[in-house]
CSV table of C-alpha atoms in Angstrom, one decimal:
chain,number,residue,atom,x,y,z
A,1,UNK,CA,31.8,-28.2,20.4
A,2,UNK,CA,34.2,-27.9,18.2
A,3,UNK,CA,31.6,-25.9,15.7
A,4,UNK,CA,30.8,-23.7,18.8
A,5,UNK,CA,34.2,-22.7,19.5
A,6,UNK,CA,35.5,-22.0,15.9
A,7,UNK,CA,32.1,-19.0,15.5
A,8,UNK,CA,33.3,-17.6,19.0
A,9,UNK,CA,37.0,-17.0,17.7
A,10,UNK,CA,35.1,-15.7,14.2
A,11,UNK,CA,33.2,-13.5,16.4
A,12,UNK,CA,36.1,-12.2,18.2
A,13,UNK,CA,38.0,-11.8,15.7
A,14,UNK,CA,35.5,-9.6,13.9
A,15,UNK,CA,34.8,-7.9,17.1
A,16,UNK,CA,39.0,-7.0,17.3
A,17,UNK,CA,38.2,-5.5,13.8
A,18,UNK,CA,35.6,-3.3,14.4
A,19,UNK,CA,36.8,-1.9,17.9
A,20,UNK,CA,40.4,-2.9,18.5
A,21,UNK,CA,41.4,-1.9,21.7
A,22,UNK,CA,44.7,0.3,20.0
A,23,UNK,CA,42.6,2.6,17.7
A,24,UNK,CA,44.0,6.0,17.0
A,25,UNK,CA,41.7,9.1,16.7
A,26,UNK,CA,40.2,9.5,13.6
A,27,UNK,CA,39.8,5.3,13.5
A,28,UNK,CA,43.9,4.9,12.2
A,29,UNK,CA,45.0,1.2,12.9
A,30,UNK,CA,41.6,-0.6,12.6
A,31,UNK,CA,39.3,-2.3,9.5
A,32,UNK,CA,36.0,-1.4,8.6
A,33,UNK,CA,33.6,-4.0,8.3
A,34,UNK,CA,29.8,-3.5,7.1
A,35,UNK,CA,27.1,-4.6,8.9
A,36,UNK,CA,26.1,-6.5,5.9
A,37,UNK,CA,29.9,-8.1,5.5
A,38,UNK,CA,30.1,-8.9,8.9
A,39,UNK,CA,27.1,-10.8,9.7
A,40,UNK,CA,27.5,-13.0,6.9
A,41,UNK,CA,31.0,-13.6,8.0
A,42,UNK,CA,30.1,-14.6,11.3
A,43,UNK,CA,27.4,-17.0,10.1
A,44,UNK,CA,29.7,-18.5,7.7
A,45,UNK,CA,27.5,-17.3,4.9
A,46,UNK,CA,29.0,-16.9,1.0
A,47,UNK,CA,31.0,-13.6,0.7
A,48,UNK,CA,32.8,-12.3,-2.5
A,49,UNK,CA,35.9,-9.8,-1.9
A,50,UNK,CA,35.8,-7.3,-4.6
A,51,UNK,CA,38.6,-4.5,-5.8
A,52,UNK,CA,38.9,-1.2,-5.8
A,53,UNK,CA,41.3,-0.2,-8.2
A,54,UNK,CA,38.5,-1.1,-11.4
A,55,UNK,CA,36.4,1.6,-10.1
A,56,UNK,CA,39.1,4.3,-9.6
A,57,UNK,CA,41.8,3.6,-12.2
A,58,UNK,CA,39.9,1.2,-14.5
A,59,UNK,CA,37.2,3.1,-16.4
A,60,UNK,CA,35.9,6.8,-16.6
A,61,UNK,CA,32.9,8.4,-13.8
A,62,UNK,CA,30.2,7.5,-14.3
A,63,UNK,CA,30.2,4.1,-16.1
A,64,UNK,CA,33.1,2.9,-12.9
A,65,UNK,CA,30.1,3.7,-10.5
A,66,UNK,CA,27.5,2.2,-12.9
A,67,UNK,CA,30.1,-1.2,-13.4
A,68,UNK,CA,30.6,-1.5,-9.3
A,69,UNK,CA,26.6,-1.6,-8.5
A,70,UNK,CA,26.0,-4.0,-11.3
A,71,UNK,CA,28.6,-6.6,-10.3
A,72,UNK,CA,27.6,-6.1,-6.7
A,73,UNK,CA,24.4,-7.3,-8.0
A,74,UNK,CA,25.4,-10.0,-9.8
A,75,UNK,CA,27.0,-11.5,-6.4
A,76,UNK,CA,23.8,-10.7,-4.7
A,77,UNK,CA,22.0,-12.6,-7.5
A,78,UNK,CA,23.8,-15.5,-7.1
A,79,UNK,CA,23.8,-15.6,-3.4
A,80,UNK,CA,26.4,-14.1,-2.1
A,81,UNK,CA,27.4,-10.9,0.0
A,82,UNK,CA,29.7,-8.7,-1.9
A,83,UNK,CA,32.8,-7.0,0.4
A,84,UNK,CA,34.7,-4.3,-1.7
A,85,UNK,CA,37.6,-3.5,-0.7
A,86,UNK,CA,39.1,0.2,-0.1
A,87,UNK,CA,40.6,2.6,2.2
A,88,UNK,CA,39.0,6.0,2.9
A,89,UNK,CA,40.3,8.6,4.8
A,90,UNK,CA,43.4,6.3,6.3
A,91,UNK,CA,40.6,3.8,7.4
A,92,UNK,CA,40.7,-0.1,5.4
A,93,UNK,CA,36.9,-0.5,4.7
A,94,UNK,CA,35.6,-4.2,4.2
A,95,UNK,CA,32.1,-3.6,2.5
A,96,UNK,CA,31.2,-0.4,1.0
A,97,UNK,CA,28.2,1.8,1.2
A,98,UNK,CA,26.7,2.7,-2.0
A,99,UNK,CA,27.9,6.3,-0.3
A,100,UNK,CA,31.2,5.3,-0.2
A,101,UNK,CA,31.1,3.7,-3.6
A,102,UNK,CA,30.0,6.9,-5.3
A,103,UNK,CA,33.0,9.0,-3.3
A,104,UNK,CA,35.9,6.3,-4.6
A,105,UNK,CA,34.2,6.6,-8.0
A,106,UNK,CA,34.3,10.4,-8.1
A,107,UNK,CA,37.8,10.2,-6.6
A,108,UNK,CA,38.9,8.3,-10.0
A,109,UNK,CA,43.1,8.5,-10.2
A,110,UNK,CA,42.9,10.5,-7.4
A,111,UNK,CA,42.6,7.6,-4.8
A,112,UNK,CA,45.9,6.1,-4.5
A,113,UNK,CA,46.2,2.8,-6.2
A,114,UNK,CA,47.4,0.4,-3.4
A,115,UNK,CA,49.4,-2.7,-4.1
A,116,UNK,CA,50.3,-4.2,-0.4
A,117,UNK,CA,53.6,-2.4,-0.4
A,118,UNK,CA,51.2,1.1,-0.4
A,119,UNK,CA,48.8,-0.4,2.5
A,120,UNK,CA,50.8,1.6,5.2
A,121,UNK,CA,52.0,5.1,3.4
A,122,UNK,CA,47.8,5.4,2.7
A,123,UNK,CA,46.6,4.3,6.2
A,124,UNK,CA,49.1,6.4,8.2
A,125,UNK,CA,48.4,9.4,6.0
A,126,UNK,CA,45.0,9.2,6.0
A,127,UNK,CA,44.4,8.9,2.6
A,128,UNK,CA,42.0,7.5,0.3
A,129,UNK,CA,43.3,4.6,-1.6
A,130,UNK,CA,42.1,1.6,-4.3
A,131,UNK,CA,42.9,-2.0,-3.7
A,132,UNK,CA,44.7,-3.6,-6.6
A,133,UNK,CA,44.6,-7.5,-6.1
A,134,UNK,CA,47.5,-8.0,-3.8
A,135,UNK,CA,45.9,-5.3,-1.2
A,136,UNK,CA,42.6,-6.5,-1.6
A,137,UNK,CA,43.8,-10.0,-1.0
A,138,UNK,CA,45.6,-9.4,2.1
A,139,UNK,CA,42.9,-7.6,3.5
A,140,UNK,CA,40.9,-10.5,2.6
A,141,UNK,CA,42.8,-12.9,4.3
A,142,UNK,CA,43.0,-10.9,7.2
A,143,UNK,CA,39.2,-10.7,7.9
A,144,UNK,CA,38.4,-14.3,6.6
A,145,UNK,CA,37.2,-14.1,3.5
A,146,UNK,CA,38.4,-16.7,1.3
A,147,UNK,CA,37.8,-16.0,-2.4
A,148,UNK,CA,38.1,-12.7,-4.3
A,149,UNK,CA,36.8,-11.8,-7.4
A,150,UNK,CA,38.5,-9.5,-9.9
A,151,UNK,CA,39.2,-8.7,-13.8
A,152,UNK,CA,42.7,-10.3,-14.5
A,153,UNK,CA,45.8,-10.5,-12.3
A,154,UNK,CA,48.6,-8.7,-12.8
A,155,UNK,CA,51.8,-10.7,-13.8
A,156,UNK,CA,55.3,-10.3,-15.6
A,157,UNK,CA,55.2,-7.6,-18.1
A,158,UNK,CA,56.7,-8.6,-21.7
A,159,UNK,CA,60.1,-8.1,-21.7
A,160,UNK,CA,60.1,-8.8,-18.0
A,161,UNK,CA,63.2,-10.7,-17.7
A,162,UNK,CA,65.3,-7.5,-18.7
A,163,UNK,CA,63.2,-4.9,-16.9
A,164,UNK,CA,62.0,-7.2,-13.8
A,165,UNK,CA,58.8,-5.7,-14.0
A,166,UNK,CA,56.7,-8.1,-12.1
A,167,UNK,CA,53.5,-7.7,-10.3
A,168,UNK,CA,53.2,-8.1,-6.7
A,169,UNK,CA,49.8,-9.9,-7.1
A,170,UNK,CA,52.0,-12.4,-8.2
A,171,UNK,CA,54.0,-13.0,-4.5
A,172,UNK,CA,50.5,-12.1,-2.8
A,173,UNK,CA,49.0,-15.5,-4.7
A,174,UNK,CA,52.4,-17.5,-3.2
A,175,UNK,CA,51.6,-16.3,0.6
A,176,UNK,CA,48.2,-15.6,1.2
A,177,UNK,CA,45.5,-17.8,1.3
A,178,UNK,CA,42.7,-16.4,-1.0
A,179,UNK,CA,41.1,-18.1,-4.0
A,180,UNK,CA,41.4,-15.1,-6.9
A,181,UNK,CA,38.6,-15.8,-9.5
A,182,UNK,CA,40.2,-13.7,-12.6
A,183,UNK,CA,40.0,-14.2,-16.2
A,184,UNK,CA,43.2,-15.3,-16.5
A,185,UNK,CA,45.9,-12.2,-16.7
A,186,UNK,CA,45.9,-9.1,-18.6
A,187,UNK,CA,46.8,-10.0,-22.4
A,188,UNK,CA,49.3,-7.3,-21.9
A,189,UNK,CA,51.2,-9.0,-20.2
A,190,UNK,CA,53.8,-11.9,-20.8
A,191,UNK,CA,51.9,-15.1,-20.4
A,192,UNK,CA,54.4,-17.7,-20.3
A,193,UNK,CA,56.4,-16.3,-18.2
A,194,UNK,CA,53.5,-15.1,-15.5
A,195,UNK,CA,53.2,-18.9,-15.4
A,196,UNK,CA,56.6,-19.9,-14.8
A,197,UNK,CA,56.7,-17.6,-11.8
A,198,UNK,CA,53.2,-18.7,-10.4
A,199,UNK,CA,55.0,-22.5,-10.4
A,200,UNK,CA,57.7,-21.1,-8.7
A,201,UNK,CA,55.3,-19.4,-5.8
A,202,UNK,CA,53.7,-22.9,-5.0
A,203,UNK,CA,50.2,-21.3,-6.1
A,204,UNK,CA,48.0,-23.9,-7.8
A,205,UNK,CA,46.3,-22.5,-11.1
A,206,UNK,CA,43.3,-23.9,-12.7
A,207,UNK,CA,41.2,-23.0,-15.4
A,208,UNK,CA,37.1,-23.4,-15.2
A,209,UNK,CA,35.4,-25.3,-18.0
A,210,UNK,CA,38.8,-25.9,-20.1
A,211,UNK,CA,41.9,-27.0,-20.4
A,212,UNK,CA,44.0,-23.8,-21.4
A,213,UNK,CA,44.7,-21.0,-19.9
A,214,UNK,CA,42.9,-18.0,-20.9
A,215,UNK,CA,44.5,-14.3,-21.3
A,216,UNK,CA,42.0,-11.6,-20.5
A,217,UNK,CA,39.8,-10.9,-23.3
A,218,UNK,CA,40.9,-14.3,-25.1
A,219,UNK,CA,39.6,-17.6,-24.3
A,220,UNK,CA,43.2,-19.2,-25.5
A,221,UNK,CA,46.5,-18.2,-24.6
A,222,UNK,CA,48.2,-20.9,-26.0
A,223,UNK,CA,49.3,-22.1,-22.0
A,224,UNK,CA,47.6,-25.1,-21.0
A,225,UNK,CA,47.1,-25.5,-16.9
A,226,UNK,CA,47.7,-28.4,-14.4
A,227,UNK,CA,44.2,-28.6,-13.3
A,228,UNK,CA,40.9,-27.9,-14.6
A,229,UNK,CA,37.8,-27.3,-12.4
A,230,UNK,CA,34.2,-28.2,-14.1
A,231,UNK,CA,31.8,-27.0,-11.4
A,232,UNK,CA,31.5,-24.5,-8.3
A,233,UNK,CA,31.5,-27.4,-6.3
A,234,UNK,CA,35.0,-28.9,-7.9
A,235,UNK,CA,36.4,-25.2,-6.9
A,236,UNK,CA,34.8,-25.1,-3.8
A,237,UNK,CA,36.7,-28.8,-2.7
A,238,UNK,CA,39.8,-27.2,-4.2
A,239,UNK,CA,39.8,-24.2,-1.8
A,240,UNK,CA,38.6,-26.4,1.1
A,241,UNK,CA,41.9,-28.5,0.2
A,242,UNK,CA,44.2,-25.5,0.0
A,243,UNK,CA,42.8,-24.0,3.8
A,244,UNK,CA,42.9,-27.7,5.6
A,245,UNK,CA,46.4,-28.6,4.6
A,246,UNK,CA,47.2,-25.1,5.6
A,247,UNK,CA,49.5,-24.5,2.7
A,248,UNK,CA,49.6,-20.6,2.9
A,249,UNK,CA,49.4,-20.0,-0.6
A,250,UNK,CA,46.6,-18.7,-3.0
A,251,UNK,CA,45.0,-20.0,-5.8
A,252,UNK,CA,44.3,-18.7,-9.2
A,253,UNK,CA,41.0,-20.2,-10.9
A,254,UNK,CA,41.1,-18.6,-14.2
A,255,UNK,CA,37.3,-18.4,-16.1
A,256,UNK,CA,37.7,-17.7,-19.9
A,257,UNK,CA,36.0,-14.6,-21.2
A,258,UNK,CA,31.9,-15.3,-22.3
A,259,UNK,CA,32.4,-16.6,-26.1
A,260,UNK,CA,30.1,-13.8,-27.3
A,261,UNK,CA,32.7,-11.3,-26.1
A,262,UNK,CA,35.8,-13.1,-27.6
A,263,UNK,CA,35.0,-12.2,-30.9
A,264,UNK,CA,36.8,-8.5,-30.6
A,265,UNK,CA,40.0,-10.5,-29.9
A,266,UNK,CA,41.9,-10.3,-32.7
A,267,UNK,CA,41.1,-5.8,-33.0
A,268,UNK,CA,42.0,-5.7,-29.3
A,269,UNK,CA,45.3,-7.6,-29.6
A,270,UNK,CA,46.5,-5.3,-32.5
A,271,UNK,CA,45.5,-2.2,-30.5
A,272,UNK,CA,47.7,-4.0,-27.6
A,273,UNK,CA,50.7,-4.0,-29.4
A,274,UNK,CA,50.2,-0.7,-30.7
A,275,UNK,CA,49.7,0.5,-27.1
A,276,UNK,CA,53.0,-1.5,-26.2
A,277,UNK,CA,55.0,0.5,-28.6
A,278,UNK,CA,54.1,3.9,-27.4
A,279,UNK,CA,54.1,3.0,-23.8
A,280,UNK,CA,58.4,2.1,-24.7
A,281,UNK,CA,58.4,5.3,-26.6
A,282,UNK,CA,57.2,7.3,-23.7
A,283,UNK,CA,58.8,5.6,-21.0
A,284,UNK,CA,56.0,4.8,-19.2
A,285,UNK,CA,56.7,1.8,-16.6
A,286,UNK,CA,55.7,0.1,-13.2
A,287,UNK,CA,52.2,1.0,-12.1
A,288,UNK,CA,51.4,3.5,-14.5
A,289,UNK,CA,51.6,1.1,-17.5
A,290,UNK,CA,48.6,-0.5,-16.9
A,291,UNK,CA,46.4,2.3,-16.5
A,292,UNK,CA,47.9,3.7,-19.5
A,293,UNK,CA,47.7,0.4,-21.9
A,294,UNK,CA,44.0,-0.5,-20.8
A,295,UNK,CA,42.7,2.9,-21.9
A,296,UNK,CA,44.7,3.5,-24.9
A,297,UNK,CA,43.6,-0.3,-26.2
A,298,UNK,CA,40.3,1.3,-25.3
A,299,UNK,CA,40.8,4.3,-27.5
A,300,UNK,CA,42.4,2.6,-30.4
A,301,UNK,CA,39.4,-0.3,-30.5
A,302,UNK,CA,36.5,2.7,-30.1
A,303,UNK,CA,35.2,0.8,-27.0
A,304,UNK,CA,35.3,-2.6,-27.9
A,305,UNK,CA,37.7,-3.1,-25.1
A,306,UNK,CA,35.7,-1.9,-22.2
A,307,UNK,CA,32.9,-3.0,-23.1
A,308,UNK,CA,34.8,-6.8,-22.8
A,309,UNK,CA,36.2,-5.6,-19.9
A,310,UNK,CA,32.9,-5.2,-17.8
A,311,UNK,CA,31.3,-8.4,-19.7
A,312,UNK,CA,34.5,-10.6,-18.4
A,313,UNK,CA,34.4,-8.8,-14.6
A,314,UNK,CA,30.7,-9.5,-14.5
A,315,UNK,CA,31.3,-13.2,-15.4
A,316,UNK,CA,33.5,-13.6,-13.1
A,317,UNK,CA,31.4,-12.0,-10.6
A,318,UNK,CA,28.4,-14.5,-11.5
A,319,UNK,CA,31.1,-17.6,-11.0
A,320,UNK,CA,33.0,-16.7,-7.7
A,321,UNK,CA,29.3,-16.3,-6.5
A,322,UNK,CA,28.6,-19.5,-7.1
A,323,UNK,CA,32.1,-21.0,-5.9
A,324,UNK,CA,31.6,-19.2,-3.1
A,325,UNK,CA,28.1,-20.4,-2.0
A,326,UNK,CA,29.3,-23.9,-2.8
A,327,UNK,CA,32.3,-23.5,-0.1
A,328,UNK,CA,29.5,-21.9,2.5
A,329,UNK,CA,27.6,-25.3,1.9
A,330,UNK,CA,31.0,-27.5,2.5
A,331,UNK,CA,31.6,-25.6,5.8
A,332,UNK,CA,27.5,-26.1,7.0
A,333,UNK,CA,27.8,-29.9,6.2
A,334,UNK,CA,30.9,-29.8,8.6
A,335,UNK,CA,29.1,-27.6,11.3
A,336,UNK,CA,26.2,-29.8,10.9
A,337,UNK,CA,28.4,-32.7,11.5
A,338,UNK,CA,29.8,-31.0,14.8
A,339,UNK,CA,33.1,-31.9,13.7
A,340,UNK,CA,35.7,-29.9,11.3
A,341,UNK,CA,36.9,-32.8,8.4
A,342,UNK,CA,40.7,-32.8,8.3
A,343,UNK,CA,43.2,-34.6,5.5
């Protein structure tokens, strides 16, 4: 009974999604889900939220377009439905056509990157915006899917504690519920410190297969974490914790970088402070640093850098698959069991 009852309120609430009885012309005020998205969401089947902001802001046309059908695939692979996350034309879309994938990635820069604080500006003016991690996790949240997949976080830039330049994924990961499979966050950023702050937003941080926390294209970061998760299964019983004790928080699970893409590590951290330097010079702060840093490390390391960017993203891809077919089987042993298990 209890099984019956939760997939009717899935069902609604999908329904309240798709045609909400307060939709503007022009389909203002309501989420897009796919077809695709939606039935696996209301079967309880494995789905994998994906960003936006990689494909616009992360990597030139066409190799963004090429990058967002290959770690689409890899979810699919490893048997799960992929839901990236994006707004076109004022409308949040939850799943995107491989039409709609190829308009974001011709859009490049010119779709909006959209933290949460953005969501609004680009939905009332109808415009086309990229998820960064804290709007693709609160859309997330809001359609049920529980586990996002993305590069690295953002967190608290170096020299944050005179500049309080600090990421809103960040407060997103201390008040929404979404497991963020990342490899670690971006070795641009101030590690320790990005740390320090997760502790203080209550969010739980664990690292997959190790004991330290990894920084991007690092394995090491010199940080070690407060848990460690070995298997998809041992992630999937630590999300399924997080959602029955209702805690409200995220959780980062942070996957080191494949070995054989580690190597460039030492070139790439040289090119980072380098970057650093002339990002100060210029003045260039808040959201623009980012962009700026990740393709000037790319110029000054003739590629190297991109090429560990996709490898790391499609890892993670391959993982939060697999972590989140592992929590679709914890919820059919429950549904099979007619009962929901509480704590």
């Amino acid at each position: 009974m209890a099984s019956s009852s939760s997939a009717l309120s899935r069902l609604s609430n999908l329904h309240g999604h798709l045609h909400p009885s307060h939709s503007n012309k022009g389909g203002v005020g309501f989420i897009k889900i796919s077809p695709e998205v939606s039935e696996a969401l209301s079967n309880d089947h494995a789905v994998v939220a994906l960003e936006s902001t990689i494909i616009s802001h992360g990597m030139p046309y066409p190799k963004n377009l090429e990058t967002a059908r290959e770690v689409e695939a890899v979810v699919r692979e490893n048997g799960a439905v992929p839901a990236t996350i994006a707004i076109l034309d004022g409308i949040p879309c939850v799943g995107l056509s491989m039409e709609e994938l190829e308009k974001l990635a011709n859009l490049g820069p010119r779709a909006q990157k959209t933290a949460r604080r953005d969501i609004a500006h680009v939905v009332a003016t109808r415009g086309n915006g990229a998820t960064t991690v804290s709007a693709t996790m609160f859309f997330a949240s809001m359609v049920g899917i529980p586990l996002f997949v993305t590069g690295g976080i953002g967190g608290v830039h170096r020299h944050g504690e005179h500049t309080m330049d600090i990421s809103s994924d960040l407060t997103e990961l201390g008040r929404t519920p979404v497991a963020v499979i990342s490899a670690g966050v971006k070795s641009i950023l101030d590690v320790p410190r990005t740390l320090e702050y997760l502790e203080t937003q209550g969010v739980c941080v664990a690292a997959y297969r190790t004991n330290e926390f990894p920084s991007f294209f690092s394995e090491t970061s010199g940080c070690k974490v407060p848990c460690r998760v070995d298997t998809p299964e041992d992630c999937a019983q630590l999300i399924d914790a997080n959602l029955k004790l209702e805690l409200g928080t995220g959780i980062l699970i942070a996957v080191p970088i494949p070995k054989e893409h580690a190597a460039s590590g030492r070139l790439i951290e040289s090119a980072i402070k380098r970057a650093l330097e002339e990002a100060r010079d210029k003045n260039i702060i808040g959201n623009a640093a980012t962009p700026f840093l990740l393709a000037r490390v790319n110029e000054l390391t003739g590629g190297a850098s991109l090429a560990s960017n996709i490898a790391l993203v499609k890892n993670n891809a391959l993982v939060g698959a697999k972590i989140s077919v592992a929590l679709a089987q914890v919820k059919e042993r429950e549904n099979k069991g007619g009962v929901k298990t509480t704590l």
